[in-house]
Amino acid sequence: MAKWAGPVSTGEVELEIAELLTWGPTPERAPRLAWREGRIELVGLVESALGDDLFAVRLGSSVVTMEIPTGEEIHGKWILVTIEPGQLTLYPYTS
């Protein structure tokens, strides 16, 4: 589950993950955000490295910036990210 922080609204949201996430390569080739086996799972395509373990991950028509501790090149790879319950907070997006 995710926590909502902020006023009730519709539109774009920002995601914040409180702890380090678990990630790994996946053979899946379609973006996905789902609740599975008590955890949030996200499948996305790593679009670019932004520096200091920050990566832009494409999830459908959206791009999510994630801190992914890795010693390898993951640009252009599909990854599966697992987030434990209570570690994801959603905020209304403000530019």
A tleap script that builds the chain and sets N, CA, C and O, in Angstrom:
source leaprc.protein.ff14SB
mol = sequence {
  NMET ALA LYS TRP ALA GLY PRO VAL SER THR
  GLY GLU VAL GLU LEU GLU ILE ALA GLU LEU
  LEU THR TRP GLY PRO THR PRO GLU ARG ALA
  PRO ARG LEU ALA TRP ARG GLU GLY ARG ILE
  GLU LEU VAL GLY LEU VAL GLU SER ALA LEU
  GLY ASP ASP LEU PHE ALA VAL ARG LEU GLY
  SER SER VAL VAL THR MET GLU ILE PRO THR
  GLY GLU GLU ILE HIE GLY LYS TRP ILE LEU
  VAL THR ILE GLU PRO GLY GLN LEU THR LEU
  TYR PRO TYR THR CSER
}
set mol.1.N position { 0.825 -1.176 0.000 }
set mol.1.CA position { 0.000 0.000 0.000 }
set mol.1.C position { 0.874 1.246 0.000 }
set mol.1.O position { 2.024 1.232 0.438 }
set mol.2.N position { 0.293 2.305 -0.501 }
set mol.2.CA position { 0.973 3.596 -0.518 }
set mol.2.C position { 0.201 4.568 0.362 }
set mol.2.O position { -1.006 4.426 0.557 }
set mol.3.N position { 0.913 5.552 0.887 }
set mol.3.CA position { 0.277 6.601 1.683 }
set mol.3.C position { 0.099 7.827 0.797 }
set mol.3.O position { 0.977 8.155 -0.001 }
set mol.4.N position { -1.041 8.504 0.938 }
set mol.4.CA position { -1.277 9.753 0.222 }
set mol.4.C position { -0.959 10.896 1.167 }
set mol.4.O position { -1.450 10.914 2.296 }
set mol.5.N position { -0.149 11.851 0.731 }
set mol.5.CA position { 0.220 12.995 1.557 }
set mol.5.C position { -0.144 14.265 0.803 }
set mol.5.O position { 0.412 14.539 -0.260 }
set mol.6.N position { -1.053 15.021 1.336 }
set mol.6.CA position { -1.441 16.259 0.684 }
set mol.6.C position { -2.934 16.346 0.521 }
set mol.6.O position { -3.662 15.430 0.904 }
set mol.7.N position { -3.404 17.453 -0.052 }
set mol.7.CA position { -4.838 17.625 -0.238 }
set mol.7.C position { -5.370 16.666 -1.298 }
set mol.7.O position { -4.626 16.218 -2.169 }
set mol.8.N position { -6.635 16.363 -1.219 }
set mol.8.CA position { -7.277 15.508 -2.212 }
set mol.8.C position { -7.248 16.235 -3.550 }
set mol.8.O position { -7.647 17.396 -3.642 }
set mol.9.N position { -6.780 15.556 -4.570 }
set mol.9.CA position { -6.692 16.184 -5.887 }
set mol.9.C position { -6.636 15.110 -6.958 }
set mol.9.O position { -6.520 13.920 -6.662 }
set mol.10.N position { -6.718 15.542 -8.192 }
set mol.10.CA position { -6.536 14.646 -9.327 }
set mol.10.C position { -5.388 15.192 -10.163 }
set mol.10.O position { -5.040 16.367 -10.049 }
set mol.11.N position { -4.812 14.368 -10.983 }
set mol.11.CA position { -3.722 14.814 -11.840 }
set mol.11.C position { -2.448 14.056 -11.560 }
set mol.11.O position { -2.483 12.912 -11.106 }
set mol.12.N position { -1.319 14.692 -11.831 }
set mol.12.CA position { -0.024 14.039 -11.688 }
set mol.12.C position { 0.385 13.940 -10.221 }
set mol.12.O position { 0.005 14.765 -9.389 }
set mol.13.N position { 1.175 12.900 -9.931 }
set mol.13.CA position { 1.643 12.694 -8.558 }
set mol.13.C position { 3.153 12.518 -8.540 }
set mol.13.O position { 3.765 12.151 -9.544 }
set mol.14.N position { 3.745 12.787 -7.376 }
set mol.14.CA position { 5.149 12.483 -7.125 }
set mol.14.C position { 5.190 11.267 -6.218 }
set mol.14.O position { 4.338 11.109 -5.343 }
set mol.15.N position { 6.180 10.408 -6.424 }
set mol.15.CA position { 6.366 9.214 -5.618 }
set mol.15.C position { 7.599 9.390 -4.752 }
set mol.15.O position { 8.624 9.886 -5.219 }
set mol.16.N position { 7.506 8.985 -3.492 }
set mol.16.CA position { 8.683 8.992 -2.617 }
set mol.16.C position { 8.777 7.632 -1.949 }
set mol.16.O position { 7.822 7.165 -1.328 }
set mol.17.N position { 9.937 7.000 -2.080 }
set mol.17.CA position { 10.179 5.702 -1.455 }
set mol.17.C position { 11.063 5.944 -0.241 }
set mol.17.O position { 12.173 6.458 -0.373 }
set mol.18.N position { 10.570 5.572 0.953 }
set mol.18.CA position { 11.245 5.906 2.203 }
set mol.18.C position { 12.547 5.135 2.417 }
set mol.18.O position { 13.484 5.679 3.001 }
set mol.19.N position { 12.628 3.925 1.975 }
set mol.19.CA position { 13.810 3.088 2.194 }
set mol.19.C position { 14.391 2.678 0.856 }
set mol.19.O position { 13.778 2.882 -0.192 }
set mol.20.N position { 15.580 2.097 0.902 }
set mol.20.CA position { 16.157 1.555 -0.324 }
set mol.20.C position { 15.233 0.474 -0.861 }
set mol.20.O position { 14.653 -0.304 -0.104 }
set mol.21.N position { 15.112 0.442 -2.150 }
set mol.21.CA position { 14.233 -0.538 -2.773 }
set mol.21.C position { 15.028 -1.764 -3.192 }
set mol.21.O position { 16.257 -1.741 -3.250 }
set mol.22.N position { 14.301 -2.834 -3.481 }
set mol.22.CA position { 14.900 -4.049 -4.006 }
set mol.22.C position { 14.643 -4.061 -5.504 }
set mol.22.O position { 13.518 -3.815 -5.939 }
set mol.23.N position { 15.647 -4.339 -6.285 }
set mol.23.CA position { 15.462 -4.321 -7.725 }
set mol.23.C position { 16.296 -5.415 -8.372 }
set mol.23.O position { 17.204 -5.974 -7.757 }
set mol.24.N position { 15.973 -5.706 -9.611 }
set mol.24.CA position { 16.738 -6.659 -10.389 }
set mol.24.C position { 16.255 -6.674 -11.824 }
set mol.24.O position { 15.182 -6.149 -12.121 }
set mol.25.N position { 17.035 -7.271 -12.722 }
set mol.25.CA position { 16.607 -7.367 -14.116 }
set mol.25.C position { 15.384 -8.269 -14.232 }
set mol.25.O position { 15.153 -9.128 -13.380 }
set mol.26.N position { 14.616 -8.071 -15.274 }
set mol.26.CA position { 13.426 -8.892 -15.489 }
set mol.26.C position { 13.272 -9.192 -16.975 }
set mol.26.O position { 13.654 -8.373 -17.811 }
set mol.27.N position { 12.716 -10.357 -17.318 }
set mol.27.CA position { 12.454 -10.652 -18.725 }
set mol.27.C position { 11.190 -9.946 -19.231 }
set mol.27.O position { 10.930 -9.929 -20.434 }
set mol.28.N position { 10.400 -9.359 -18.309 }
set mol.28.CA position { 9.184 -8.658 -18.716 }
set mol.28.C position { 9.537 -7.470 -19.599 }
set mol.28.O position { 10.568 -6.828 -19.400 }
set mol.29.N position { 8.685 -7.179 -20.571 }
set mol.29.CA position { 8.921 -6.071 -21.493 }
set mol.29.C position { 7.689 -5.178 -21.605 }
set mol.29.O position { 7.428 -4.596 -22.658 }
set mol.30.N position { 6.944 -5.077 -20.523 }
set mol.30.CA position { 5.776 -4.200 -20.477 }
set mol.30.C position { 5.747 -3.522 -19.111 }
set mol.30.O position { 5.942 -4.187 -18.093 }
set mol.31.N position { 5.507 -2.210 -19.068 }
set mol.31.CA position { 5.476 -1.517 -17.781 }
set mol.31.C position { 4.329 -2.020 -16.920 }
set mol.31.O position { 3.265 -2.386 -17.419 }
set mol.32.N position { 4.572 -2.031 -15.602 }
set mol.32.CA position { 3.542 -2.535 -14.681 }
set mol.32.C position { 3.757 -1.903 -13.319 }
set mol.32.O position { 4.891 -1.724 -12.875 }
set mol.33.N position { 2.658 -1.569 -12.663 }
set mol.33.CA position { 2.658 -1.139 -11.274 }
set mol.33.C position { 1.520 -1.902 -10.626 }
set mol.33.O position { 0.356 -1.696 -10.969 }
set mol.34.N position { 1.849 -2.791 -9.682 }
set mol.34.CA position { 0.833 -3.683 -9.130 }
set mol.34.C position { 1.126 -4.046 -7.685 }
set mol.34.O position { 2.264 -3.950 -7.225 }
set mol.35.N position { 0.100 -4.458 -6.984 }
set mol.35.CA position { 0.201 -4.994 -5.627 }
set mol.35.C position { 0.256 -6.499 -5.790 }
set mol.35.O position { -0.688 -7.101 -6.301 }
set mol.36.N position { 1.357 -7.123 -5.359 }
set mol.36.CA position { 1.500 -8.569 -5.530 }
set mol.36.C position { 2.190 -9.158 -4.311 }
set mol.36.O position { 3.260 -8.706 -3.905 }
set mol.37.N position { 1.561 -10.170 -3.735 }
set mol.37.CA position { 2.123 -10.907 -2.600 }
set mol.37.C position { 2.550 -9.978 -1.464 }
set mol.37.O position { 3.612 -10.164 -0.870 }
set mol.38.N position { 1.712 -8.973 -1.165 }
set mol.38.CA position { 1.975 -8.089 -0.040 }
set mol.38.C position { 2.991 -6.991 -0.285 }
set mol.38.O position { 3.408 -6.312 0.653 }
set mol.39.N position { 3.398 -6.805 -1.543 }
set mol.39.CA position { 4.366 -5.759 -1.881 }
set mol.39.C position { 3.929 -5.030 -3.150 }
set mol.39.O position { 3.121 -5.535 -3.930 }
set mol.40.N position { 4.474 -3.849 -3.335 }
set mol.40.CA position { 4.251 -3.110 -4.571 }
set mol.40.C position { 5.349 -3.514 -5.542 }
set mol.40.O position { 6.530 -3.507 -5.197 }
set mol.41.N position { 4.950 -3.865 -6.756 }
set mol.41.CA position { 5.922 -4.204 -7.795 }
set mol.41.C position { 5.796 -3.212 -8.941 }
set mol.41.O position { 4.697 -2.861 -9.368 }
set mol.42.N position { 6.937 -2.777 -9.420 }
set mol.42.CA position { 6.994 -1.843 -10.532 }
set mol.42.C position { 7.943 -2.415 -11.569 }
set mol.42.O position { 9.079 -2.764 -11.248 }
set mol.43.N position { 7.486 -2.515 -12.810 }
set mol.43.CA position { 8.351 -2.932 -13.911 }
set mol.43.C position { 8.487 -1.738 -14.839 }
set mol.43.O position { 7.490 -1.177 -15.293 }
set mol.44.N position { 9.728 -1.350 -15.119 }
set mol.44.CA position { 9.956 -0.209 -15.990 }
set mol.44.C position { 11.246 -0.342 -16.762 }
set mol.44.O position { 12.075 -1.208 -16.479 }
set mol.45.N position { 11.403 0.530 -17.743 }
set mol.45.CA position { 12.581 0.560 -18.594 }
set mol.45.C position { 13.488 1.693 -18.130 }
set mol.45.O position { 13.050 2.841 -18.046 }
set mol.46.N position { 14.745 1.384 -17.829 }
set mol.46.CA position { 15.692 2.413 -17.400 }
set mol.46.C position { 16.078 3.230 -18.631 }
set mol.46.O position { 16.755 2.743 -19.536 }
set mol.47.N position { 15.626 4.494 -18.640 }
set mol.47.CA position { 15.866 5.371 -19.793 }
set mol.47.C position { 17.227 6.032 -19.767 }
set mol.47.O position { 17.905 6.117 -20.790 }
set mol.48.N position { 17.631 6.505 -18.582 }
set mol.48.CA position { 18.918 7.198 -18.527 }
set mol.48.C position { 19.451 7.242 -17.106 }
set mol.48.O position { 18.705 7.144 -16.132 }
set mol.49.N position { 20.762 7.393 -17.018 }
set mol.49.CA position { 21.424 7.582 -15.734 }
set mol.49.C position { 21.508 9.080 -15.484 }
set mol.49.O position { 21.886 9.846 -16.370 }
set mol.50.N position { 21.150 9.494 -14.264 }
set mol.50.CA position { 21.152 10.914 -13.914 }
set mol.50.C position { 22.296 11.268 -12.979 }
set mol.50.O position { 22.450 12.430 -12.602 }
set mol.51.N position { 23.110 10.271 -12.597 }
set mol.51.CA position { 24.245 10.491 -11.704 }
set mol.51.C position { 23.952 10.081 -10.283 }
set mol.51.O position { 22.800 10.101 -9.849 }
set mol.52.N position { 25.003 9.704 -9.544 }
set mol.52.CA position { 24.896 9.319 -8.127 }
set mol.52.C position { 23.797 8.291 -7.870 }
set mol.52.O position { 22.969 8.479 -6.979 }
set mol.53.N position { 23.787 7.221 -8.635 }
set mol.53.CA position { 22.811 6.140 -8.503 }
set mol.53.C position { 21.373 6.573 -8.783 }
set mol.53.O position { 20.442 5.865 -8.401 }
set mol.54.N position { 21.167 7.719 -9.439 }
set mol.54.CA position { 19.829 8.159 -9.837 }
set mol.54.C position { 19.581 7.776 -11.283 }
set mol.54.O position { 20.436 7.977 -12.145 }
set mol.55.N position { 18.402 7.222 -11.542 }
set mol.55.CA position { 18.046 6.777 -12.878 }
set mol.55.C position { 16.636 7.234 -13.215 }
set mol.55.O position { 15.773 7.318 -12.342 }
set mol.56.N position { 16.412 7.527 -14.487 }
set mol.56.CA position { 15.078 7.820 -14.999 }
set mol.56.C position { 14.506 6.496 -15.500 }
set mol.56.O position { 15.072 5.870 -16.396 }
set mol.57.N position { 13.381 6.072 -14.918 }
set mol.57.CA position { 12.757 4.796 -15.262 }
set mol.57.C position { 11.398 5.082 -15.895 }
set mol.57.O position { 10.538 5.711 -15.278 }
set mol.58.N position { 11.210 4.615 -17.134 }
set mol.58.CA position { 9.952 4.827 -17.842 }
set mol.58.C position { 8.939 3.789 -17.386 }
set mol.58.O position { 9.207 2.587 -17.378 }
set mol.59.N position { 7.759 4.292 -17.004 }
set mol.59.CA position { 6.636 3.457 -16.587 }
set mol.59.C position { 5.451 3.898 -17.427 }
set mol.59.O position { 4.700 4.786 -17.023 }
set mol.60.N position { 5.274 3.289 -18.594 }
set mol.60.CA position { 4.219 3.728 -19.510 }
set mol.60.C position { 4.559 5.104 -20.057 }
set mol.60.O position { 5.650 5.317 -20.584 }
set mol.61.N position { 3.614 6.048 -19.930 }
set mol.61.CA position { 3.849 7.401 -20.432 }
set mol.61.C position { 4.525 8.296 -19.395 }
set mol.61.O position { 4.767 9.473 -19.660 }
set mol.62.N position { 4.832 7.750 -18.220 }
set mol.62.CA position { 5.461 8.524 -17.147 }
set mol.62.C position { 6.914 8.121 -16.964 }
set mol.62.O position { 7.317 7.011 -17.314 }
set mol.63.N position { 7.695 9.042 -16.408 }
set mol.63.CA position { 9.079 8.755 -16.055 }
set mol.63.C position { 9.227 8.987 -14.560 }
set mol.63.O position { 8.844 10.037 -14.044 }
set mol.64.N position { 9.784 8.001 -13.868 }
set mol.64.CA position { 9.985 8.062 -12.429 }
set mol.64.C position { 11.488 8.110 -12.166 }
set mol.64.O position { 12.239 7.314 -12.729 }
set mol.65.N position { 11.934 9.037 -11.313 }
set mol.65.CA position { 13.337 9.096 -10.924 }
set mol.65.C position { 13.524 8.219 -9.695 }
set mol.65.O position { 12.813 8.372 -8.702 }
set mol.66.N position { 14.484 7.299 -9.764 }
set mol.66.CA position { 14.725 6.369 -8.659 }
set mol.66.C position { 16.201 6.326 -8.298 }
set mol.66.O position { 17.071 6.423 -9.163 }
set mol.67.N position { 16.465 6.180 -7.009 }
set mol.67.CA position { 17.819 5.914 -6.554 }
set mol.67.C position { 17.983 4.406 -6.520 }
set mol.67.O position { 17.326 3.719 -5.737 }
set mol.68.N position { 18.858 3.895 -7.366 }
set mol.68.CA position { 19.072 2.454 -7.484 }
set mol.68.C position { 20.559 2.191 -7.284 }
set mol.68.O position { 21.365 2.473 -8.171 }
set mol.69.N position { 20.928 1.651 -6.119 }
set mol.69.CA position { 22.340 1.360 -5.876 }
set mol.69.C position { 22.808 0.213 -6.776 }
set mol.69.O position { 22.355 -0.923 -6.638 }
set mol.70.N position { 23.709 0.526 -7.688 }
set mol.70.CA position { 24.185 -0.487 -8.619 }
set mol.70.C position { 25.620 -0.176 -9.020 }
set mol.70.O position { 26.021 0.986 -9.080 }
set mol.71.N position { 26.364 -1.192 -9.285 }
set mol.71.CA position { 27.718 -1.006 -9.775 }
set mol.71.C position { 27.804 -1.359 -11.242 }
set mol.71.O position { 28.896 -1.468 -11.798 }
set mol.72.N position { 26.653 -1.539 -11.872 }
set mol.72.CA position { 26.643 -1.965 -13.264 }
set mol.72.C position { 25.853 -0.990 -14.123 }
set mol.72.O position { 25.091 -0.170 -13.609 }
set mol.73.N position { 26.036 -1.084 -15.408 }
set mol.73.CA position { 25.310 -0.253 -16.358 }
set mol.73.C position { 23.918 -0.858 -16.567 }
set mol.73.O position { 23.798 -2.004 -16.999 }
set mol.74.N position { 22.881 -0.099 -16.265 }
set mol.74.CA position { 21.522 -0.628 -16.423 }
set mol.74.C position { 20.700 0.195 -17.416 }
set mol.74.O position { 19.513 -0.072 -17.606 }
set mol.75.N position { 21.316 1.184 -18.045 }
set mol.75.CA position { 20.622 1.982 -19.049 }
set mol.75.C position { 20.095 1.076 -20.159 }
set mol.75.O position { 20.827 0.238 -20.685 }
set mol.76.N position { 18.815 1.249 -20.512 }
set mol.76.CA position { 18.207 0.456 -21.575 }
set mol.76.C position { 17.701 -0.906 -21.137 }
set mol.76.O position { 17.210 -1.673 -21.965 }
set mol.77.N position { 17.810 -1.224 -19.854 }
set mol.77.CA position { 17.354 -2.529 -19.352 }
set mol.77.C position { 15.999 -2.403 -18.648 }
set mol.77.O position { 15.683 -1.370 -18.057 }
set mol.78.N position { 15.220 -3.463 -18.725 }
set mol.78.CA position { 13.966 -3.558 -17.981 }
set mol.78.C position { 14.288 -4.065 -16.587 }
set mol.78.O position { 15.059 -5.011 -16.426 }
set mol.79.N position { 13.693 -3.432 -15.573 }
set mol.79.CA position { 13.933 -3.851 -14.192 }
set mol.79.C position { 12.613 -4.053 -13.455 }
set mol.79.O position { 11.587 -3.455 -13.782 }
set mol.80.N position { 12.682 -4.915 -12.456 }
set mol.80.CA position { 11.573 -5.143 -11.533 }
set mol.80.C position { 11.984 -4.546 -10.197 }
set mol.80.O position { 13.014 -4.915 -9.633 }
set mol.81.N position { 11.172 -3.617 -9.694 }
set mol.81.CA position { 11.431 -2.952 -8.424 }
set mol.81.C position { 10.367 -3.419 -7.435 }
set mol.81.O position { 9.178 -3.424 -7.752 }
set mol.82.N position { 10.797 -3.810 -6.236 }
set mol.82.CA position { 9.879 -4.247 -5.188 }
set mol.82.C position { 9.951 -3.260 -4.029 }
set mol.82.O position { 11.033 -2.925 -3.547 }
set mol.83.N position { 8.789 -2.804 -3.592 }
set mol.83.CA position { 8.699 -1.822 -2.510 }
set mol.83.C position { 7.844 -2.419 -1.399 }
set mol.83.O position { 6.727 -2.877 -1.641 }
set mol.84.N position { 8.368 -2.410 -0.195 }
set mol.84.CA position { 7.645 -2.971 0.948 }
set mol.84.C position { 6.466 -2.067 1.326 }
set mol.84.O position { 6.508 -0.862 1.077 }
set mol.85.N position { 5.408 -2.646 1.931 }
set mol.85.CA position { 4.252 -1.847 2.337 }
set mol.85.C position { 4.660 -0.703 3.260 }
set mol.85.O position { 5.550 -0.856 4.096 }
set mol.86.N position { 4.008 0.435 3.104 }
set mol.86.CA position { 4.254 1.584 3.961 }
set mol.86.C position { 5.480 2.396 3.584 }
set mol.86.O position { 5.758 3.414 4.218 }
set mol.87.N position { 6.232 1.968 2.551 }
set mol.87.CA position { 7.451 2.672 2.156 }
set mol.87.C position { 7.228 3.635 0.992 }
set mol.87.O position { 8.138 4.375 0.619 }
set mol.88.N position { 6.021 3.630 0.414 }
set mol.88.CA position { 5.730 4.485 -0.733 }
set mol.88.C position { 4.734 5.556 -0.318 }
set mol.88.O position { 3.678 5.257 0.240 }
set mol.89.N position { 5.083 6.814 -0.597 }
set mol.89.CA position { 4.192 7.933 -0.326 }
set mol.89.C position { 3.942 8.673 -1.626 }
set mol.89.O position { 4.866 8.901 -2.406 }
set mol.90.N position { 2.702 9.045 -1.855 }
set mol.90.CA position { 2.301 9.784 -3.060 }
set mol.90.C position { 1.956 11.212 -2.664 }
set mol.90.O position { 1.295 11.441 -1.651 }
set mol.91.N position { 2.407 12.167 -3.465 }
set mol.91.CA position { 2.134 13.589 -3.236 }
set mol.91.C position { 1.532 14.189 -4.501 }
set mol.91.O position { 1.862 13.747 -5.601 }
set mol.92.N position { 0.654 15.186 -4.371 }
set mol.92.CA position { 0.211 15.897 -5.575 }
set mol.92.C position { 1.414 16.574 -6.211 }
set mol.92.O position { 2.231 17.169 -5.509 }
set mol.93.N position { 1.533 16.491 -7.530 }
set mol.93.CA position { 2.662 17.105 -8.233 }
set mol.93.C position { 2.432 18.596 -8.370 }
set mol.93.O position { 1.363 19.034 -8.796 }
set mol.94.N position { 3.430 19.362 -8.011 }
set mol.94.CA position { 3.394 20.807 -8.221 }
set mol.94.C position { 4.689 21.206 -8.906 }
set mol.94.O position { 5.774 20.806 -8.483 }
set mol.95.N position { 4.573 21.986 -9.953 }
set mol.95.CA position { 5.782 22.370 -10.694 }
set mol.95.C position { 6.364 23.665 -10.175 }
set mol.95.O position { 7.383 24.133 -10.685 }
savepdb mol mol.pdb
quit
